[in-house]
Amino acid sequence: MIVIRRLVDRRRSYTGIFLPGVPPKIFPTSDQEHARILQIYKQDRAHPGILNDFTDYGLNATELRPGKMKTPPQRG
C-alpha cells in the first residue's frame, strides 16, 4: 500500500511517498503540487476498491462537505 504524507518544517513543505520495502521518497512541493499528487493517487476521497485514509480511518467524504455535516447530539 502506498502512503502519501505532507511534511512541513519551518522553511519548506514536502511530500513524502512511502512504499513497503522501498526507501521513502521525500521532495519539496507546493500545496497545489501536493494536492495534485493526492488526486493522482486517489487520496482525495473514498473510492471503491481503493485503500486510503478515507477507508483506514472511516472518513466519509460526504460528511466533510459544508451543509452536509451531521449535527452533534444534544446533551441533557
Coordinates of N, CA and C in Angstrom, one line a residue:
M1 N 0.8 -1.2 0.0 CA 0.0 0.0 0.0 C 0.9 1.2 0.0
I2 N 0.5 2.2 -0.7 CA 1.2 3.5 -0.8 C 0.7 4.4 0.3
V3 N 1.6 5.2 0.9 CA 1.3 6.2 1.9 C 1.9 7.5 1.4
I4 N 1.0 8.5 1.4 CA 1.5 9.8 1.0 C 1.2 10.8 2.1
R5 N 2.2 11.5 2.5 CA 2.0 12.4 3.7 C 2.6 13.8 3.3
R6 N 2.0 14.8 3.9 CA 2.5 16.2 3.8 C 3.4 16.4 5.0
L7 N 4.6 16.9 4.8 CA 5.6 17.1 5.8 C 6.0 18.6 5.7
V8 N 6.0 19.3 6.9 CA 6.2 20.7 6.9 C 7.2 21.0 8.0
D9 N 8.3 21.8 7.6 CA 9.2 22.3 8.7 C 9.1 23.8 8.7
R10 N 10.0 24.5 9.3 CA 9.9 25.9 9.4 C 10.1 26.7 8.1
R11 N 10.8 26.1 7.1 CA 11.1 26.8 5.9 C 10.4 26.2 4.7
R12 N 10.2 24.9 4.6 CA 9.7 24.3 3.4 C 8.6 23.3 3.7
S13 N 7.8 23.0 2.7 CA 6.8 21.9 2.8 C 7.3 20.8 1.8
Y14 N 7.0 19.6 2.2 CA 7.5 18.4 1.4 C 6.3 17.4 1.3
T15 N 6.4 16.6 0.3 CA 5.6 15.4 0.1 C 6.4 14.2 0.3
G16 N 6.0 13.3 1.1 CA 6.6 12.0 1.3 C 5.8 10.9 0.8
I17 N 6.4 10.1 0.0 CA 5.7 8.9 -0.6 C 6.5 7.7 0.0
F18 N 5.7 6.8 0.7 CA 6.2 5.7 1.3 C 5.6 4.4 0.8
L19 N 6.5 3.4 0.4 CA 6.0 2.1 -0.1 C 6.7 1.1 0.8
P20 N 6.1 0.0 1.1 CA 6.7 -1.1 1.9 C 8.0 -1.6 1.2
G21 N 9.1 -1.7 1.9 CA 10.3 -2.3 1.4 C 11.1 -1.4 0.5
V22 N 10.7 -0.1 0.3 CA 11.4 0.8 -0.6 C 11.7 2.0 0.3
P23 N 12.9 2.6 0.1 CA 13.3 3.8 0.8 C 12.3 4.9 0.5
P24 N 11.9 5.8 1.5 CA 10.9 6.8 1.2 C 11.4 7.9 0.2
K25 N 10.5 8.4 -0.5 CA 10.8 9.5 -1.5 C 10.2 10.7 -0.9
I26 N 11.1 11.7 -0.5 CA 10.6 12.9 0.1 C 11.2 14.1 -0.7
F27 N 10.3 15.0 -1.2 CA 10.7 16.0 -2.1 C 9.9 17.3 -1.8
P28 N 10.5 18.5 -2.0 CA 9.8 19.7 -1.8 C 8.6 19.9 -2.8
T29 N 7.5 20.3 -2.3 CA 6.3 20.6 -3.1 C 5.5 21.8 -2.6
S30 N 4.8 22.4 -3.4 CA 3.8 23.5 -3.0 C 2.5 22.8 -2.6
D31 N 1.6 23.5 -2.1 CA 0.3 23.0 -1.7 C -0.4 22.5 -2.9
Q32 N -0.3 23.2 -4.0 CA -1.0 22.7 -5.3 C -0.4 21.4 -5.8
E33 N 0.9 21.3 -5.8 CA 1.6 20.1 -6.2 C 1.2 18.9 -5.4
H34 N 1.1 19.1 -4.1 CA 0.8 18.1 -3.1 C -0.7 17.6 -3.4
A35 N -1.6 18.6 -3.6 CA -3.0 18.3 -3.9 C -3.1 17.4 -5.1
R36 N -2.3 17.8 -6.1 CA -2.4 17.0 -7.4 C -1.8 15.6 -7.2
I37 N -0.8 15.5 -6.4 CA -0.3 14.1 -6.2 C -1.3 13.3 -5.5
L38 N -2.0 13.9 -4.5 CA -3.1 13.1 -3.8 C -4.2 12.8 -4.7
Q39 N -4.5 13.7 -5.6 CA -5.6 13.4 -6.6 C -5.2 12.3 -7.5
I40 N -4.0 12.3 -8.0 CA -3.5 11.2 -8.9 C -3.5 9.8 -8.2
Y41 N -3.1 9.8 -6.9 CA -3.1 8.5 -6.2 C -4.3 8.3 -5.4
K42 N -5.4 9.0 -5.7 CA -6.8 8.7 -5.2 C -6.8 8.8 -3.7
Q43 N -6.2 9.8 -3.1 CA -6.3 10.1 -1.7 C -7.2 11.3 -1.5
D44 N -7.9 11.7 -2.5 CA -8.8 12.9 -2.4 C -10.2 12.6 -1.8
R45 N -10.6 11.3 -1.9 CA -11.9 10.9 -1.4 C -11.9 9.4 -1.4
A46 N -12.9 8.8 -0.8 CA -13.1 7.4 -0.8 C -13.4 6.9 -2.2
H47 N -12.8 5.8 -2.6 CA -13.0 5.2 -3.9 C -13.3 3.7 -3.7
P48 N -14.2 3.1 -4.5 CA -14.4 1.6 -4.3 C -13.2 0.9 -4.7
G49 N -12.8 -0.1 -3.8 CA -11.7 -0.9 -4.1 C -10.3 -0.3 -3.8
I50 N -10.3 1.0 -3.3 CA -9.0 1.6 -3.1 C -8.9 1.8 -1.6
L51 N -7.7 1.4 -1.0 CA -7.5 1.6 0.4 C -6.7 2.9 0.6
N52 N -7.3 3.9 1.3 CA -6.6 5.1 1.6 C -7.0 5.6 3.0
D53 N -6.7 6.8 3.3 CA -7.0 7.4 4.6 C -8.5 7.4 4.9
F54 N -9.3 7.5 3.8 CA -10.7 7.6 4.0 C -11.3 6.2 4.4
T55 N -10.7 5.1 3.9 CA -11.1 3.8 4.3 C -10.5 3.4 5.6
D56 N -9.2 3.7 5.8 CA -8.5 3.3 7.0 C -9.1 4.0 8.3
Y57 N -9.4 5.2 8.2 CA -9.9 5.9 9.4 C -11.4 6.1 9.4
G58 N -12.1 5.5 8.5 CA -13.6 5.6 8.4 C -14.1 7.0 8.1
L59 N -13.3 7.8 7.4 CA -13.7 9.1 7.0 C -14.8 9.0 5.9
N60 N -15.8 9.8 5.9 CA -16.8 9.8 4.9 C -16.7 11.2 4.2
A61 N -16.5 11.2 2.9 CA -16.3 12.4 2.1 C -17.6 13.3 2.1
T62 N -18.8 12.7 2.2 CA -20.0 13.5 2.2 C -20.2 14.2 3.5
E63 N -19.6 13.7 4.6 CA -19.7 14.4 5.9 C -18.8 15.6 6.0
L64 N -17.8 15.7 5.1 CA -16.8 16.8 5.1 C -17.3 18.0 4.3
R65 N -18.4 17.8 3.5 CA -18.8 19.0 2.8 C -19.7 19.9 3.6
P66 N -19.5 21.2 3.5 CA -20.3 22.1 4.2 C -21.8 22.0 3.9
G67 N -22.7 22.0 4.9 CA -24.1 21.9 4.7 C -24.5 20.4 4.8
K68 N -23.6 19.5 4.7 CA -24.0 18.1 4.7 C -23.5 17.4 6.0
M69 N -22.9 18.2 6.9 CA -22.3 17.7 8.1 C -23.5 17.3 9.1
K70 N -23.3 16.3 9.8 CA -24.2 15.9 10.8 C -24.1 16.8 12.0
T71 N -25.3 17.1 12.6 CA -25.2 17.9 13.8 C -24.8 17.1 15.0
P72 N -24.1 17.6 15.9 CA -23.7 16.9 17.1 C -24.9 16.6 18.0
P73 N -24.9 15.4 18.7 CA -26.0 15.1 19.6 C -26.2 16.1 20.7
Q74 N -27.4 16.4 21.0 CA -27.7 17.4 22.1 C -27.6 16.7 23.4
R75 N -27.0 17.4 24.4 CA -26.8 16.9 25.7 C -28.0 17.3 26.6
G76 N -28.3 16.4 27.6 CA -29.3 16.8 28.6 C -30.7 16.6 28.2

